[in-house]
Structures are given as structure tokens and as C-alpha cells.
mmCIF file with all atom_site columns, C-alpha atoms in Angstrom:
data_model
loop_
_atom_site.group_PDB
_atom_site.id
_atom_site.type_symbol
_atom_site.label_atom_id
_atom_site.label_alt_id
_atom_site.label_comp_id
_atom_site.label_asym_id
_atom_site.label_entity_id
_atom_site.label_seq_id
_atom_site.pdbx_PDB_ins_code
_atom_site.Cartn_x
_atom_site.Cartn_y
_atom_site.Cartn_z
_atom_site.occupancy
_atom_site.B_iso_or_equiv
_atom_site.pdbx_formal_charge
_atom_site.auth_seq_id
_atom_site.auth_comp_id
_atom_site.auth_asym_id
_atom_site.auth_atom_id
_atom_site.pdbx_PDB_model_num
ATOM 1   C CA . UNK A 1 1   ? -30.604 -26.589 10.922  1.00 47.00 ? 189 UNK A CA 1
ATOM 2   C CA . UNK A 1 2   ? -28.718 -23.837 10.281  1.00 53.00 ? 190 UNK A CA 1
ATOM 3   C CA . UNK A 1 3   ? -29.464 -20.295 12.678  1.00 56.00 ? 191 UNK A CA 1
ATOM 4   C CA . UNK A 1 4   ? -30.517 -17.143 11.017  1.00 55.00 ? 192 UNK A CA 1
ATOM 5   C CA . UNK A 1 5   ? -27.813 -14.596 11.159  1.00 60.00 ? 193 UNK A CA 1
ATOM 6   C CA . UNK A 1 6   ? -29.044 -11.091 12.564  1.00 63.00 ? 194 UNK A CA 1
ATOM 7   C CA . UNK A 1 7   ? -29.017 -8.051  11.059  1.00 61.00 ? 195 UNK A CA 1
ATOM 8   C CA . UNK A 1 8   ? -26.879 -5.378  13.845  1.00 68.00 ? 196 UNK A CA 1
ATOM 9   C CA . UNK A 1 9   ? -28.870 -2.438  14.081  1.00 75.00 ? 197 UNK A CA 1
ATOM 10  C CA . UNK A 1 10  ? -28.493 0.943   11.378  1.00 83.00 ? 198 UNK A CA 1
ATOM 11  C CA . UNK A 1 11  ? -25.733 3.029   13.040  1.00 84.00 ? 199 UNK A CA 1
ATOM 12  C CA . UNK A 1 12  ? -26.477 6.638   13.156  1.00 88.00 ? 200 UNK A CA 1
ATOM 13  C CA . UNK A 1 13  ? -22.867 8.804   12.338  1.00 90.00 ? 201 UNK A CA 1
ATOM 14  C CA . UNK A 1 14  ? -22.364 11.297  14.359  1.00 91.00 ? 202 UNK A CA 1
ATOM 15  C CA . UNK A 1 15  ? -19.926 14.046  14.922  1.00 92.00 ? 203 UNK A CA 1
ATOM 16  C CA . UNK A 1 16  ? -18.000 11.726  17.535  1.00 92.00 ? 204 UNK A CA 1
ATOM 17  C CA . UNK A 1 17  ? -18.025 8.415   15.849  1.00 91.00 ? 205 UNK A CA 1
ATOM 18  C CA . UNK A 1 18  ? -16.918 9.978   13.080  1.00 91.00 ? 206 UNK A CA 1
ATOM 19  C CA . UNK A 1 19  ? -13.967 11.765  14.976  1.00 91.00 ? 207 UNK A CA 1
ATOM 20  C CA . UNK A 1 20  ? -13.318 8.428   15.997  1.00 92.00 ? 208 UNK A CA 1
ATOM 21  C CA . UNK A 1 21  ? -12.948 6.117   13.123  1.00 91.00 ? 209 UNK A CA 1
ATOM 22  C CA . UNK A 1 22  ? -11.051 9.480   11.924  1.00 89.00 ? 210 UNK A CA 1
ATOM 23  C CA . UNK A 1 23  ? -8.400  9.354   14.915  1.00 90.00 ? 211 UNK A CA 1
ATOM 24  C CA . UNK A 1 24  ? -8.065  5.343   14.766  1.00 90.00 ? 212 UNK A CA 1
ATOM 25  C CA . UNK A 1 25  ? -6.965  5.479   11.042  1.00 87.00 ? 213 UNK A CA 1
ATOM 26  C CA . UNK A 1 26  ? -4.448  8.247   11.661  1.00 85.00 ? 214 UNK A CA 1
ATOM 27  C CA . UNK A 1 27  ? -3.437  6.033   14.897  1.00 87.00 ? 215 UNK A CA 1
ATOM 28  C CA . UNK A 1 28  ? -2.047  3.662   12.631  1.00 84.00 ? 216 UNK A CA 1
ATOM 29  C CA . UNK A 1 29  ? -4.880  0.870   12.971  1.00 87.00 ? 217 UNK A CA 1
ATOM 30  C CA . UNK A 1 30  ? -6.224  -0.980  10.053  1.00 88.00 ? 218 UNK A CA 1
ATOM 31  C CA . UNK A 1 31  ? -10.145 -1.262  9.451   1.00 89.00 ? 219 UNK A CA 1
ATOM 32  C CA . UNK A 1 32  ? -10.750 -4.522  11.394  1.00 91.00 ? 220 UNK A CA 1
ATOM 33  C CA . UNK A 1 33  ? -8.856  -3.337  14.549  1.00 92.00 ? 221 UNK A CA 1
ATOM 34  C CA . UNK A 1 34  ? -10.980 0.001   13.967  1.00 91.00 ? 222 UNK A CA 1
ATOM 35  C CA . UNK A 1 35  ? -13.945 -2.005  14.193  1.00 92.00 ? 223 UNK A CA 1
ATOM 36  C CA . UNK A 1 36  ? -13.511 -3.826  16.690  1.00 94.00 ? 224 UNK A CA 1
ATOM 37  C CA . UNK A 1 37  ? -12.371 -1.092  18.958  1.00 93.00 ? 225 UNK A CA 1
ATOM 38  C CA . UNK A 1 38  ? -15.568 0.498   18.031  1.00 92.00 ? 226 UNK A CA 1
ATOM 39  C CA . UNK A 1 39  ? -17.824 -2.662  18.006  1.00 91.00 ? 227 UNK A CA 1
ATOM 40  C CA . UNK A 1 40  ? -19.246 -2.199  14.794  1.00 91.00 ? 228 UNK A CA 1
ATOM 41  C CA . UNK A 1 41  ? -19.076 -4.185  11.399  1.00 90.00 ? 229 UNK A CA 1
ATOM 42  C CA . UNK A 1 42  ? -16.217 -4.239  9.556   1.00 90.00 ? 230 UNK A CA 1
ATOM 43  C CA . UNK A 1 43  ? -17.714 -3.280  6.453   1.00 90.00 ? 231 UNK A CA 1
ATOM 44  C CA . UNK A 1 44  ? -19.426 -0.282  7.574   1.00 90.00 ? 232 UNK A CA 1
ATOM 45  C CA . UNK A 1 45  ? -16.637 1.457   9.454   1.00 91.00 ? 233 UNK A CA 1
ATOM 46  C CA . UNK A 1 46  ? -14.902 1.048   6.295   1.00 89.00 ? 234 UNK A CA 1
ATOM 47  C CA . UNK A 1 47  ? -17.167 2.630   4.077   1.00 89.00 ? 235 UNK A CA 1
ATOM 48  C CA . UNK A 1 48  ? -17.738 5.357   6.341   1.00 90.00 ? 236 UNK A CA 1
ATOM 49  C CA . UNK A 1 49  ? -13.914 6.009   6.659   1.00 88.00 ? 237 UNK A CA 1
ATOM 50  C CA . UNK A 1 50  ? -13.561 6.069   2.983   1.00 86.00 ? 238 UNK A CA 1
ATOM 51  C CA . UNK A 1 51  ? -16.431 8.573   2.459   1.00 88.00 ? 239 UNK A CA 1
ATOM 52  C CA . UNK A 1 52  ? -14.736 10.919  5.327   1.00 87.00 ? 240 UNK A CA 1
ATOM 53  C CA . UNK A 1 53  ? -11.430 10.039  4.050   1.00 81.00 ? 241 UNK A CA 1
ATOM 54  C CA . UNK A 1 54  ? -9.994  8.667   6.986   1.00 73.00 ? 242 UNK A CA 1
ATOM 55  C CA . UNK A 1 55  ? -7.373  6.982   4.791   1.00 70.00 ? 243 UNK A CA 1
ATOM 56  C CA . UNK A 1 56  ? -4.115  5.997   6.902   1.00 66.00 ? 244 UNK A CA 1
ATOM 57  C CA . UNK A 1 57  ? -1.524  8.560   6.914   1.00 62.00 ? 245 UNK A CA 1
ATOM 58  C CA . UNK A 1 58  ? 0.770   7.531   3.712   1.00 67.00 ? 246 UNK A CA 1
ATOM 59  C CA . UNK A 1 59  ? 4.261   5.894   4.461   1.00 70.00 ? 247 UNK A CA 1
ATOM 60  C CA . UNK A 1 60  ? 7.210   8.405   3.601   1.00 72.00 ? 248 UNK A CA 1
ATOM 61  C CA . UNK A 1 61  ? 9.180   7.371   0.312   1.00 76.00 ? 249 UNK A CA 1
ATOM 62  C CA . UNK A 1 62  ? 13.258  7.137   0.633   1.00 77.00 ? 250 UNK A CA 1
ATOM 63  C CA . UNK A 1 63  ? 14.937  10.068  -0.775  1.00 79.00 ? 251 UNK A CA 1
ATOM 64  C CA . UNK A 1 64  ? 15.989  9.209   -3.915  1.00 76.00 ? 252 UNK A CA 1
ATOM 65  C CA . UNK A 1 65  ? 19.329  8.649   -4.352  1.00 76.00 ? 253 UNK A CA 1
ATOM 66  C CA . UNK A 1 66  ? 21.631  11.095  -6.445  1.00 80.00 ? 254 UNK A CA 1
ATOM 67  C CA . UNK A 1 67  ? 24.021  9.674   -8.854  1.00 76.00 ? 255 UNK A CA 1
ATOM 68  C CA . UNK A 1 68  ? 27.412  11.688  -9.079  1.00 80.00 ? 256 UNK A CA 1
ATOM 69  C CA . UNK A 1 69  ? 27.445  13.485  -12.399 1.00 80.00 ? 257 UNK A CA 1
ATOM 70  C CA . UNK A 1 70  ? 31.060  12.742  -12.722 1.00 84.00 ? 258 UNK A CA 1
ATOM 71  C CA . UNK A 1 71  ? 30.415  9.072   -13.008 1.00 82.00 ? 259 UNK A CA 1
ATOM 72  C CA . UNK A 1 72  ? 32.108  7.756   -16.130 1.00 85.00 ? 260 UNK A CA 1
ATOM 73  C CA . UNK A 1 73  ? 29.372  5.769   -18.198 1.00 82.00 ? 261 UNK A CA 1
ATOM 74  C CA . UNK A 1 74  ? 29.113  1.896   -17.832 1.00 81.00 ? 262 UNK A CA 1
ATOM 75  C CA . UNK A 1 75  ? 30.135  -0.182  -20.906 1.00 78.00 ? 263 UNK A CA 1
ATOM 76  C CA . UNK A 1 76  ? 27.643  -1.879  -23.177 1.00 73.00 ? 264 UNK A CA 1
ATOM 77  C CA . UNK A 1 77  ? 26.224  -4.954  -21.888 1.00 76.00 ? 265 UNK A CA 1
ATOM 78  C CA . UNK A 1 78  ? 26.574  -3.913  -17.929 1.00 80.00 ? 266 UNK A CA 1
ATOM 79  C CA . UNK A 1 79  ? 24.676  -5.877  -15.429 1.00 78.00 ? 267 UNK A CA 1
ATOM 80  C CA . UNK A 1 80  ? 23.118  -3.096  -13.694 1.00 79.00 ? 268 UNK A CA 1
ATOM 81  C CA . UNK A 1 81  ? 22.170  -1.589  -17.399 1.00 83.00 ? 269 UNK A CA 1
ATOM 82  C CA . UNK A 1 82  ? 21.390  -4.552  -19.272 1.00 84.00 ? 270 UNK A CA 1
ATOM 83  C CA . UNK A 1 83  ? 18.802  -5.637  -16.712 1.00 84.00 ? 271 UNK A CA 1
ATOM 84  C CA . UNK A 1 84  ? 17.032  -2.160  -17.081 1.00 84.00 ? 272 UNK A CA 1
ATOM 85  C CA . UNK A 1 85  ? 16.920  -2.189  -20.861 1.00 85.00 ? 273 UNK A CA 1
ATOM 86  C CA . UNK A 1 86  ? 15.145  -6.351  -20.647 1.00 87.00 ? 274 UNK A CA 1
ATOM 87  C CA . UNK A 1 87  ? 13.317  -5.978  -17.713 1.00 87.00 ? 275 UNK A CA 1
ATOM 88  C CA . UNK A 1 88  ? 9.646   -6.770  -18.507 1.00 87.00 ? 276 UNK A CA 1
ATOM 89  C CA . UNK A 1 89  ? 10.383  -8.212  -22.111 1.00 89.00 ? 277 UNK A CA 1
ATOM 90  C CA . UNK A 1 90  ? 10.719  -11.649 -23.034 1.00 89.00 ? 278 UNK A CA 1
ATOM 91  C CA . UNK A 1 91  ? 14.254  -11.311 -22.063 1.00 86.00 ? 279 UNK A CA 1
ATOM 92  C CA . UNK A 1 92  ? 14.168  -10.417 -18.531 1.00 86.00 ? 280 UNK A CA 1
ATOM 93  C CA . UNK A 1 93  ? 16.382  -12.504 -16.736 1.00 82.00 ? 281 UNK A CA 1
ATOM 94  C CA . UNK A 1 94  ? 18.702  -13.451 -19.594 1.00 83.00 ? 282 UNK A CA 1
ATOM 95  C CA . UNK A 1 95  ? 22.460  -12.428 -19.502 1.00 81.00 ? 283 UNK A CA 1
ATOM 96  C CA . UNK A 1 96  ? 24.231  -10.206 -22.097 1.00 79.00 ? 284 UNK A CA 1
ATOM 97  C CA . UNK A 1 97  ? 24.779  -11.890 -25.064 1.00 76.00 ? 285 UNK A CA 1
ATOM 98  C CA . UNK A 1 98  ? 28.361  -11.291 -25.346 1.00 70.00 ? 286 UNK A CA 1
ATOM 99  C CA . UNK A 1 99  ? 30.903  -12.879 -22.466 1.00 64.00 ? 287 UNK A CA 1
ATOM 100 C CA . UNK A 1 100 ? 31.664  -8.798  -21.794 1.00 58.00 ? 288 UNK A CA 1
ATOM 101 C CA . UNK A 1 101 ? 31.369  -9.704  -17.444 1.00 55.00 ? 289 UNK A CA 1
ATOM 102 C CA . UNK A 1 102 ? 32.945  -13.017 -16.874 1.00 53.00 ? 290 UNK A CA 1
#
């Protein structure tokens, strides 16, 4: 016969736990190490981070990368072009129509 699963006791948030799941996230961890450091369910660390906001600090984007203005324009039917102008249509993946590249 199958055992009744127990229900963990309410946790009562204070200042400190709070300060906690709050210094884990920014640490790096994700919400199941964060529980388990803290010995709590998974599920409610998590919703208690999200309501404080203790998202993880974001991952910085590359700088985008400048073009030279001086760059004399790429012919009709370019790989690097064509692909932009098809991408996501019914011709994504196809090549140029005309033998232009060969």
C-alpha cells in the first residue's frame, strides 16, 4: 500500500531567510540548489524568490558588432543577405535562385 506523503510544515519568512534565498540567487545558484542549501521545498523558495525578486543577476550581452560604413554593398543574391531576407518563410534554407555564388 502506498505511504501517505507529509505535508513539511508552513515556513514563516523572515528578514534572514529572505536575505538568504536573496544572496543564493545573486550567488549564481539555481532554485533547486537554493533549496536544498536551505532545506526547504523547491516550490516554495521559488515563489518566494519571485515575489522578492531574487531573479539571477542577467548574463551580459556581446557588444554588438559595428559594420564599417565604408563597406561596399553585397550583390543581389549574397549568402549572408539572401539568408536574412528567407529566413522564417517557406524558403528558409533554399539557395538563390540564380547560380550568382558557384
Amino acid at each position: 500500500m502506498a505511504e501517505a506523503r507529509q505535508m513539511r510544515a508552513r515556513v514563516v519568512w523572515t528578514a534572514t531567510l529572505d536575505g538568504e534565498v536573496r544572496a543564493l540567487r545573486m550567488a549564481g545558484l539555481t532554485w533547486d540548489s537554493v533549496a536544498r542549501e536551505m532545506r526547504l521545498g523547491r516550490n516554495t523558495v521559488l515563489e518566494r524568490g519571485r515575489r522578492l525578486g531574487a531573479a539571477r543577476p542577467r548574463r551580459r550581452l556581446k557588444p554588438p558588432i559595428e559594420e564599417d560604413a565604408d563597406r561596399p554593398a553585397k550583390p543581389a543574391g549574397h549568402p549572408d543577405t539572401w539568408g536574412l531576407i528567407i529566413a522564417g518563410t517557406v524558403l528558409d534554407g533554399t539557395p538563390y535562385p540564380f547560380p550568382v555564388f558557384l
